[in-house]
XYZ file of C-alpha atoms in Angstrom:
581
model
C 37.894 -15.354 6.236
C 37.913 -11.557 6.176
C 38.785 -9.189 8.951
C 40.984 -11.369 11.128
C 43.496 -9.650 13.360
C 46.498 -10.935 15.245
C 46.743 -10.342 18.992
C 49.587 -11.275 21.333
C 48.901 -14.109 23.782
C 52.274 -14.804 25.377
C 55.797 -13.642 24.706
C 56.689 -14.553 21.135
C 53.168 -15.869 20.344
C 50.222 -14.435 18.464
C 46.689 -15.591 17.784
C 44.419 -14.713 14.856
C 40.976 -13.577 16.002
C 37.816 -12.359 14.343
C 34.854 -10.359 15.585
C 31.085 -10.143 15.309
C 31.211 -7.673 12.413
C 33.205 -10.033 10.241
C 31.306 -13.144 11.289
C 27.990 -11.599 10.173
C 29.521 -10.612 6.838
C 31.202 -13.983 6.338
C 28.003 -15.856 7.211
C 26.024 -13.905 4.608
C 28.682 -14.279 1.915
C 29.058 -17.999 2.619
C 25.376 -18.365 1.691
C 25.567 -16.335 -1.498
C 23.980 -13.199 -0.041
C 26.076 -10.404 -1.486
C 23.796 -7.334 -1.368
C 22.535 -5.331 1.599
C 19.837 -2.657 1.438
C 19.648 -0.360 4.445
C 20.241 2.902 6.277
C 23.482 3.191 8.285
C 23.648 4.467 11.836
C 24.229 3.367 15.435
C 25.029 0.525 16.052
C 25.393 -0.878 12.526
C 27.393 1.845 10.747
C 30.637 -0.099 10.838
C 28.884 -3.265 9.715
C 27.850 -1.469 6.516
C 31.371 -0.095 6.018
C 33.020 -3.454 6.589
C 30.512 -5.251 4.343
C 31.374 -2.944 1.468
C 35.086 -3.374 2.167
C 34.576 -7.151 2.039
C 33.138 -6.919 -1.473
C 29.432 -6.870 -0.708
C 27.180 -4.365 -2.457
C 25.691 -2.012 0.134
C 22.820 0.147 -1.136
C 22.147 2.946 1.329
C 18.673 4.517 1.307
C 17.124 7.673 2.744
C 14.462 5.777 4.718
C 14.387 2.275 6.172
C 10.943 1.471 4.821
C 12.140 1.869 1.238
C 15.261 -0.182 1.989
C 13.152 -2.973 3.442
C 10.764 -2.913 0.488
C 13.823 -3.224 -1.751
C 15.033 -6.270 0.175
C 11.628 -7.920 -0.003
C 11.236 -7.603 -3.767
C 14.829 -8.695 -4.290
C 13.803 -11.868 -2.480
C 10.838 -12.339 -4.812
C 12.976 -11.850 -7.894
C 15.860 -14.111 -6.869
C 14.343 -16.720 -4.561
C 17.068 -15.863 -2.017
C 16.252 -13.766 1.050
C 16.796 -10.067 0.484
C 18.763 -8.431 3.300
C 17.763 -5.153 4.944
C 19.964 -3.552 7.596
C 18.602 -0.932 10.014
C 19.526 0.882 13.181
C 17.735 0.194 16.443
C 14.217 1.200 17.620
C 12.972 3.923 15.191
C 14.928 2.466 12.279
C 13.680 -1.012 13.137
C 10.103 0.265 13.312
C 10.490 1.978 9.941
C 11.380 -1.378 8.424
C 8.576 -3.228 10.146
C 5.846 -2.340 7.624
C 7.889 -3.845 4.813
C 8.684 -6.902 6.945
C 4.982 -7.472 7.568
C 4.227 -6.873 3.889
C 6.869 -9.442 2.919
C 5.310 -12.005 5.236
C 1.827 -11.340 3.854
C 3.039 -11.543 0.245
C 5.373 -14.505 0.821
C 8.513 -12.588 -0.161
C 11.685 -14.000 1.456
C 13.606 -11.303 3.287
C 15.637 -10.863 6.468
C 15.412 -7.634 8.442
C 18.641 -7.298 10.452
C 18.518 -4.581 13.082
C 20.984 -3.446 15.691
C 19.460 -3.201 19.154
C 20.089 -2.115 22.730
C 21.639 -4.401 25.307
C 19.363 -7.075 26.729
C 20.107 -6.431 30.394
C 19.199 -2.742 30.044
C 16.104 -3.385 27.912
C 14.784 -6.021 30.299
C 15.132 -3.704 33.301
C 13.830 -0.753 31.259
C 16.752 1.401 32.364
C 16.521 3.834 29.458
C 19.215 2.841 27.001
C 19.732 4.737 23.735
C 16.787 3.753 21.485
C 15.746 1.113 24.002
C 13.107 -1.310 22.715
C 12.335 -5.018 22.935
C 12.504 -5.365 19.168
C 12.360 -9.169 19.083
C 9.049 -9.253 20.948
C 7.548 -6.673 18.585
C 8.814 -8.354 15.423
C 7.330 -11.753 16.255
C 3.829 -10.536 15.423
C 4.819 -9.415 11.933
C 7.397 -11.962 10.811
C 7.390 -15.606 9.856
C 10.186 -16.099 12.417
C 12.355 -13.958 14.670
C 15.751 -14.678 16.256
C 18.272 -12.869 18.486
C 22.007 -13.551 18.620
C 23.892 -12.672 21.819
C 27.245 -14.392 21.318
C 29.672 -14.215 18.408
C 29.980 -17.991 18.199
C 26.208 -18.196 17.517
C 26.160 -15.812 14.552
C 26.501 -18.653 12.043
C 23.532 -20.464 13.546
C 21.439 -17.285 13.681
C 22.043 -16.415 10.038
C 21.460 -20.006 8.921
C 18.164 -20.241 10.795
C 17.030 -16.915 9.358
C 17.817 -18.017 5.798
C 16.040 -21.335 6.157
C 12.980 -19.737 7.753
C 12.754 -17.075 5.041
C 12.727 -19.433 2.049
C 11.412 -22.801 3.241
C 7.767 -23.755 2.866
C 5.735 -20.603 2.321
C 8.382 -17.851 2.149
C 8.186 -14.757 4.299
C 9.882 -12.070 6.333
C 12.312 -12.971 9.114
C 13.732 -10.713 11.817
C 17.291 -11.088 13.101
C 18.146 -9.037 16.213
C 21.816 -8.161 16.722
C 22.544 -6.188 19.932
C 25.247 -3.551 19.674
C 27.754 -5.283 21.911
C 27.660 -8.428 19.739
C 29.709 -6.797 16.983
C 32.989 -6.099 18.811
C 33.045 -9.521 20.485
C 36.165 -11.412 19.416
C 36.832 -15.130 19.153
C 39.561 -17.300 17.683
C 39.452 -16.937 13.896
C 39.503 -20.684 13.242
C 36.737 -21.308 15.774
C 34.760 -18.511 14.179
C 35.215 -19.927 10.699
C 34.070 -23.363 11.836
C 31.006 -21.865 13.520
C 29.596 -20.618 10.212
C 27.000 -22.684 8.383
C 26.424 -22.983 4.651
C 22.748 -23.836 4.499
C 22.078 -27.017 2.526
C 18.831 -27.212 0.547
C 17.072 -24.376 2.413
C 13.835 -24.778 0.421
C 13.535 -28.515 -0.206
C 11.061 -29.821 -2.755
C 7.751 -30.943 -1.309
C 6.350 -33.645 -3.548
C 2.535 -33.810 -3.774
C 0.719 -36.996 -2.839
C -0.070 -39.146 -5.922
C -3.748 -39.505 -4.953
C -4.059 -35.708 -4.675
C -2.632 -35.312 -8.178
C -5.007 -37.913 -9.589
C -7.978 -36.280 -7.870
C -7.091 -32.940 -9.425
C -6.602 -34.446 -12.877
C -9.942 -36.237 -12.687
C -11.736 -33.024 -11.779
C -10.062 -31.089 -14.600
C -10.774 -33.853 -17.104
C -14.497 -33.766 -16.306
C -14.747 -29.979 -16.467
C -16.853 -28.374 -19.169
C -15.737 -24.797 -18.539
C -12.313 -24.987 -16.831
C -10.181 -22.008 -15.856
C -6.624 -21.706 -14.537
C -5.695 -18.792 -12.239
C -1.979 -18.031 -11.907
C -0.877 -16.163 -8.786
C 2.398 -14.487 -7.863
C 3.356 -17.727 -6.117
C 3.490 -19.304 -9.580
C 5.837 -16.538 -10.704
C 8.018 -16.916 -7.612
C 8.349 -20.678 -8.208
C 10.400 -20.106 -11.384
C 8.810 -23.187 -12.957
C 8.029 -21.130 -16.039
C 8.445 -23.799 -18.725
C 6.306 -26.382 -16.920
C 3.574 -23.867 -16.127
C 3.430 -22.843 -19.763
C 3.334 -26.510 -20.822
C 0.478 -27.182 -18.397
C -1.571 -24.320 -19.792
C -0.909 -25.163 -23.423
C -1.285 -28.944 -23.199
C -4.619 -28.683 -21.432
C -5.857 -25.854 -23.640
C -7.527 -24.270 -20.615
C -8.025 -20.482 -20.558
C -5.948 -18.828 -17.843
C -6.213 -15.672 -15.806
C -2.948 -14.198 -14.432
C -3.098 -12.241 -11.221
C -1.193 -8.977 -11.293
C 2.347 -10.135 -10.469
C 1.875 -13.348 -12.474
C 1.446 -11.343 -15.672
C 4.141 -12.350 -18.133
C 4.474 -15.969 -17.008
C 2.974 -16.421 -20.420
C 2.711 -13.323 -22.605
C -0.469 -11.354 -21.942
C -1.069 -11.619 -25.683
C -1.216 -15.434 -25.499
C -4.416 -16.766 -27.116
C -5.417 -18.576 -23.911
C -5.038 -15.487 -21.720
C -8.463 -14.516 -20.389
C -7.532 -11.237 -18.689
C -9.735 -9.253 -21.055
C -12.660 -11.493 -20.156
C -12.129 -11.659 -16.390
C -15.651 -10.613 -15.401
C -17.018 -13.295 -17.732
C -14.806 -16.299 -16.940
C -14.959 -16.128 -13.138
C -18.727 -16.631 -12.766
C -19.018 -18.932 -15.791
C -16.201 -21.405 -15.039
C -17.259 -24.711 -13.504
C -13.795 -25.927 -12.390
C -11.075 -23.471 -11.372
C -7.454 -24.458 -10.745
C -5.491 -22.044 -8.552
C -1.739 -22.163 -9.076
C 0.036 -20.166 -6.374
C -2.993 -17.920 -5.944
C -5.081 -17.439 -2.828
C -8.827 -16.927 -2.690
C -8.480 -13.691 -0.740
C -10.090 -10.307 -1.366
C -8.304 -9.964 -4.698
C -10.481 -12.842 -5.938
C -13.554 -11.816 -3.925
C -12.887 -14.710 -1.527
C -14.136 -17.179 -4.139
C -17.759 -16.164 -3.709
C -20.230 -13.363 -4.227
C -21.474 -11.825 -7.439
C -17.973 -11.928 -8.955
C -18.325 -15.700 -8.972
C -22.006 -15.836 -9.881
C -23.308 -15.955 -6.316
C -26.613 -14.295 -5.492
C -25.075 -12.012 -2.867
C -21.722 -11.126 -1.325
C -21.564 -14.274 0.819
C -22.969 -16.762 -1.670
C -20.801 -19.391 -3.351
C -21.186 -19.548 -7.137
C -21.026 -23.339 -7.376
C -17.544 -23.721 -8.834
C -15.283 -26.626 -7.948
C -11.716 -25.741 -7.061
C -8.320 -27.347 -7.504
C -5.697 -25.533 -5.446
C -1.936 -25.924 -5.716
C -0.234 -24.492 -2.647
C 2.697 -25.348 -0.429
C 0.576 -24.820 2.682
C -2.254 -27.239 3.387
C -3.794 -24.633 5.699
C -4.622 -22.461 2.697
C -7.253 -24.928 1.466
C -10.859 -24.215 2.518
C -9.899 -20.732 3.728
C -13.005 -19.229 2.111
C -14.788 -21.916 0.105
C -14.505 -25.672 -0.214
C -11.435 -26.864 -2.107
C -12.416 -30.071 -3.854
C -8.910 -31.101 -4.906
C -6.072 -29.633 -2.820
C -2.612 -30.419 -4.166
C -0.065 -29.647 -1.467
C 3.575 -29.201 -2.354
C 5.963 -26.797 -3.990
C 4.537 -25.429 -7.224
C 7.303 -26.773 -9.440
C 6.822 -30.338 -8.180
C 3.031 -30.111 -8.298
C 2.918 -28.789 -11.844
C 5.436 -31.420 -12.982
C 3.294 -34.157 -11.417
C 0.173 -32.875 -13.163
C 2.014 -32.691 -16.475
C 3.029 -36.334 -16.133
C -0.673 -37.246 -16.143
C -1.567 -35.189 -19.215
C -0.887 -37.029 -22.454
C -2.060 -36.817 -26.055
C -5.475 -38.200 -25.098
C -6.250 -35.281 -22.788
C -9.573 -33.725 -23.829
C -9.514 -30.069 -24.803
C -12.126 -27.791 -23.209
C -15.467 -27.676 -24.979
C -15.433 -25.589 -28.141
C -18.423 -23.566 -26.951
C -16.563 -22.468 -23.818
C -13.458 -21.443 -25.750
C -15.551 -19.604 -28.313
C -17.476 -17.736 -25.623
C -14.258 -16.648 -23.913
C -12.723 -15.596 -27.220
C -15.808 -13.604 -28.162
C -15.851 -11.706 -24.864
C -12.108 -11.065 -25.110
C -12.420 -9.752 -28.643
C -15.247 -7.437 -27.698
C -13.439 -5.996 -24.669
C -10.089 -5.665 -26.455
C -11.767 -3.752 -29.273
C -13.499 -1.491 -26.765
C -10.210 -0.803 -24.995
C -8.444 -0.124 -28.304
C -11.081 2.451 -29.150
C -10.535 4.165 -25.793
C -6.746 4.110 -26.107
C -6.909 5.632 -29.568
C -8.438 8.831 -28.219
C -6.216 11.835 -27.588
C -7.982 14.059 -25.050
C -6.581 17.351 -23.819
C -5.379 17.239 -21.120
C -4.156 13.638 -21.077
C -6.016 11.064 -19.014
C -4.905 7.701 -17.624
C -5.758 5.890 -20.848
C -3.939 8.182 -23.278
C -0.832 8.286 -21.074
C -0.792 4.542 -20.517
C -1.244 3.873 -24.225
C 2.276 5.272 -24.530
C 3.569 3.159 -21.642
C 1.991 0.092 -23.233
C 3.961 0.666 -26.448
C 7.216 1.346 -24.569
C 6.931 -1.853 -22.495
C 6.097 -3.891 -25.596
C 9.234 -2.551 -27.268
C 11.311 -3.263 -24.120
C 9.979 -6.566 -22.732
C 13.056 -7.135 -20.558
C 12.421 -3.964 -18.560
C 11.008 -4.349 -15.061
C 7.712 -2.531 -14.554
C 7.094 -1.226 -11.032
C 3.549 -0.008 -10.412
C 1.673 1.550 -7.518
C -1.241 3.849 -6.886
C -5.006 3.482 -6.972
C -6.136 4.369 -10.481
C -2.517 4.336 -11.673
C -2.302 0.728 -10.511
C -5.646 -0.465 -11.855
C -5.397 1.148 -15.255
C -1.782 0.074 -15.775
C -2.592 -3.507 -14.848
C -5.422 -3.690 -17.382
C -3.784 -1.694 -20.189
C -0.066 -2.569 -20.169
C 0.745 -6.083 -21.382
C 3.643 -8.032 -19.904
C 5.687 -10.537 -21.860
C 8.177 -12.104 -19.461
C 7.892 -13.501 -15.919
C 8.718 -11.546 -12.763
C 8.906 -8.280 -14.675
C 5.784 -6.745 -13.138
C 6.334 -5.714 -9.501
C 3.490 -4.021 -7.691
C 1.652 -3.447 -4.418
C 0.669 -7.084 -3.929
C -1.812 -8.532 -1.482
C -2.159 -5.561 0.837
C -2.254 -2.926 -1.894
C 0.250 -1.009 0.216
C 1.501 2.359 -1.001
C 5.156 3.380 -0.823
C 6.790 0.391 -2.503
C 7.624 2.259 -5.699
C 11.118 3.644 -5.277
C 12.386 0.798 -3.077
C 11.168 -1.777 -5.599
C 12.687 0.275 -8.430
C 16.121 0.413 -6.814
C 16.091 -3.316 -6.067
C 14.858 -4.227 -9.547
C 17.677 -2.220 -11.129
C 20.297 -3.683 -8.772
C 19.109 -7.288 -9.128
C 18.437 -7.295 -12.878
C 21.075 -4.833 -13.991
C 18.518 -3.685 -16.554
C 16.022 -0.940 -17.231
C 13.257 -0.195 -14.755
C 10.052 1.686 -15.555
C 8.073 2.876 -12.527
C 4.474 3.972 -13.136
C 3.391 5.951 -10.101
C 0.292 7.724 -8.967
C 1.204 11.160 -7.620
C -0.091 10.158 -4.187
C 1.824 6.867 -4.141
C 5.048 8.573 -5.230
C 4.882 10.867 -2.220
C 5.471 7.966 0.164
C 9.003 7.321 -1.085
C 9.817 10.149 -3.495
C 13.014 11.199 -1.720
C 14.574 7.931 -2.852
C 15.098 9.490 -6.288
C 18.292 10.748 -4.663
C 19.235 7.099 -4.060
C 18.492 6.324 -7.702
C 20.743 9.193 -8.784
C 23.496 8.403 -6.265
C 23.838 4.864 -7.610
C 23.206 6.011 -11.203
C 20.480 3.430 -11.785
C 18.593 3.087 -15.094
C 15.192 3.943 -13.611
C 12.545 5.908 -15.482
C 9.851 7.128 -13.093
C 6.575 8.253 -14.659
C 4.215 10.106 -12.323
C 0.622 10.179 -13.506
C -0.086 13.551 -11.946
C -3.734 14.483 -11.497
C -3.005 16.714 -8.493
C -4.551 14.604 -5.778
C -5.482 11.336 -4.135
C -7.781 9.602 -6.656
C -8.399 12.980 -8.368
C -7.368 16.578 -7.823
C -10.573 18.552 -8.248
C -12.037 18.025 -4.780
C -12.979 21.237 -2.930
C -13.146 22.117 0.755
C -16.904 21.937 1.438
C -16.666 24.777 3.991
C -15.086 27.152 1.504
C -12.232 27.714 3.948
C -8.587 28.320 3.113
C -7.419 24.757 3.736
C -7.435 22.519 0.668
C -9.606 19.418 0.566
C -8.011 16.413 2.309
C -7.419 14.640 -0.997
C -6.116 17.600 -3.027
C -2.426 18.333 -3.662
C -0.580 21.410 -4.895
C -1.882 22.092 -8.367
C 0.686 22.052 -11.181
C 3.345 20.524 -8.914
C 6.696 20.163 -10.704
C 7.804 16.741 -9.497
C 10.464 16.527 -12.194
C 12.481 19.199 -10.393
C 13.124 16.732 -7.576
C 15.034 14.434 -9.908
C 16.900 17.371 -11.426
C 17.996 18.473 -7.953
C 20.136 15.342 -7.626
C 21.599 15.319 -11.129
C 19.027 13.194 -12.905
C 16.810 14.087 -15.842
C 13.455 15.715 -15.221
C 10.786 16.097 -17.897
C 7.464 17.925 -17.740
C 5.123 16.130 -20.163
C 1.635 17.341 -21.041
C 1.009 15.321 -24.208
C 1.427 11.668 -25.210
C 4.115 12.706 -27.706
C 6.148 14.406 -24.977
C 5.729 11.392 -22.687
C 6.818 8.997 -25.426
C 9.885 11.060 -26.302
C 10.936 11.296 -22.653
C 10.568 7.579 -21.993
C 12.392 6.574 -25.145
C 15.277 8.883 -24.306
C 15.436 7.574 -20.724
C 15.730 4.014 -21.984
C 18.274 4.968 -24.633
C 20.471 6.899 -22.181
C 19.874 4.671 -19.102
C 20.007 7.830 -16.991
C 17.865 8.327 -13.873
C 14.776 10.072 -15.222
C 11.519 11.364 -13.794
C 8.670 12.257 -16.143
C 5.951 14.402 -14.605
C 3.044 13.334 -16.844
C 0.302 15.863 -16.172
C -3.155 14.390 -16.647
C -6.699 15.634 -16.185
C -7.379 16.471 -12.528
C -10.860 14.993 -12.905
C -9.509 11.657 -14.153
C -9.838 8.779 -11.756
C -12.314 7.368 -9.262
C -12.064 6.904 -5.530
C -9.957 3.862 -4.607
C -9.742 2.802 -8.229
C -11.736 -0.397 -8.630
C -12.273 -1.061 -4.936
C -14.589 1.851 -4.244
C -17.023 -0.582 -2.644
C -14.579 -1.114 0.230
C -15.111 2.496 1.301
C -17.820 2.438 4.026
C -19.285 5.704 2.777
C -19.605 4.275 -0.720
C -21.463 1.256 0.660
C -24.053 3.506 2.273
C -24.797 5.371 -0.936
């Protein structure tokens, strides 16, 4: 046990003691949590110092929101809760957006924040950064706990770990008041108070009748479709999921962060025929995917309904660990409740050599639509306009990712997100990390740091210029830790596009316009990294290849046509003004 000290008790006697700092560190290490993302400051500065001294990796950011995003995606990649450490009040609040985003996206993370003393907070006596953080966090986290006594640190950490990863994963808040850390107790008592969590995310076996119901529905289907969500990627049941897809012969549609579970070039992948398969399928099996706005809530014209509220007539099989997810938007005819690995294994056990393949007409129709759309996209990508646009720039990225399938691809923006998702193929699971369910901006640099730290490999971040602005200062963090991150900014000088004008003719720029010809690459150069100004696909390709060869922190300012892009990418209809037009 680290950090014990010896204090005199009586003449000629001494007693080994430990304190709250070391108990927190020992509790994390005991459970295999060896990395902390955070921003040091009162009252957790010494905790960060001592954690590093104890052999933990402490990655210090410039802003708590980026640190918390890093922790959340580390949780997604590893299946263990990512740890974010912040100061009290403002620092805690800065991490709260990422905590809420983790809960919404089912990423396991623990936000640990120092806080003011309870007796002062409760009487509102005006302590330094006074705030009832636990009460605030409860609305945004899967669970929230506070530890007041050193002997309870082991229990607090154990409960936080179990809450973060069990059932449907999510964000957990752990409140540690400042005066907890210097509390001392007998070292042996402290050691015995720590808990190594046993089986924190136990398997949840689906009911046999639920499995049989789902198999019967799939067997009868004439035009079946499988939709893979990021929950399927998180489950790390890759081999069984692939076997399920291939044994059934059913076309599949990967949601954004499920891309690569099977290669996007797999013959059964229906991504290029998405707008065709959704309304035409008669039975749809959801594997770790929710029928939320990303799937038009399972109804409306996307699904063949007559209007936005109409159901298209499909029957649904849904695999999810939460029974409450079923019937959230439309009727689920065959819910299969359990962890995805166990559910998929149970379905596989019922699929033998006699399983009927989908009707040839359905497979042919999907293949025909895919072929047509792929050819159309290839024609677009082959163009070389001046200046570059999203397609010509991303044609380069597509080739680079294909040549480096082990690289993690981080992606955020509006058009930068949508075009990258549809153009750049993924080949391995959990390599595409993006904005997720909320479509939140600002994840880019935090995700990039975490991906590099967790994987130890190359990271490619494709950023809209607007999205990059939320966390751009973290390029200093990338340089400070010398991480192999290549950031590509698709720079069209504005939000959505950079050609918008002030309608009054006044001196102020339009609300969505940025500084024209901004030299973002200079920001990376300022901290010792490599900055490249690219105006052609050849320059972009050369810069990316060199970044991957050298593994140096690199930022490529890829200047594209200011008129490229549309408002909100592919969700323009969510803009109230657009609906009125």
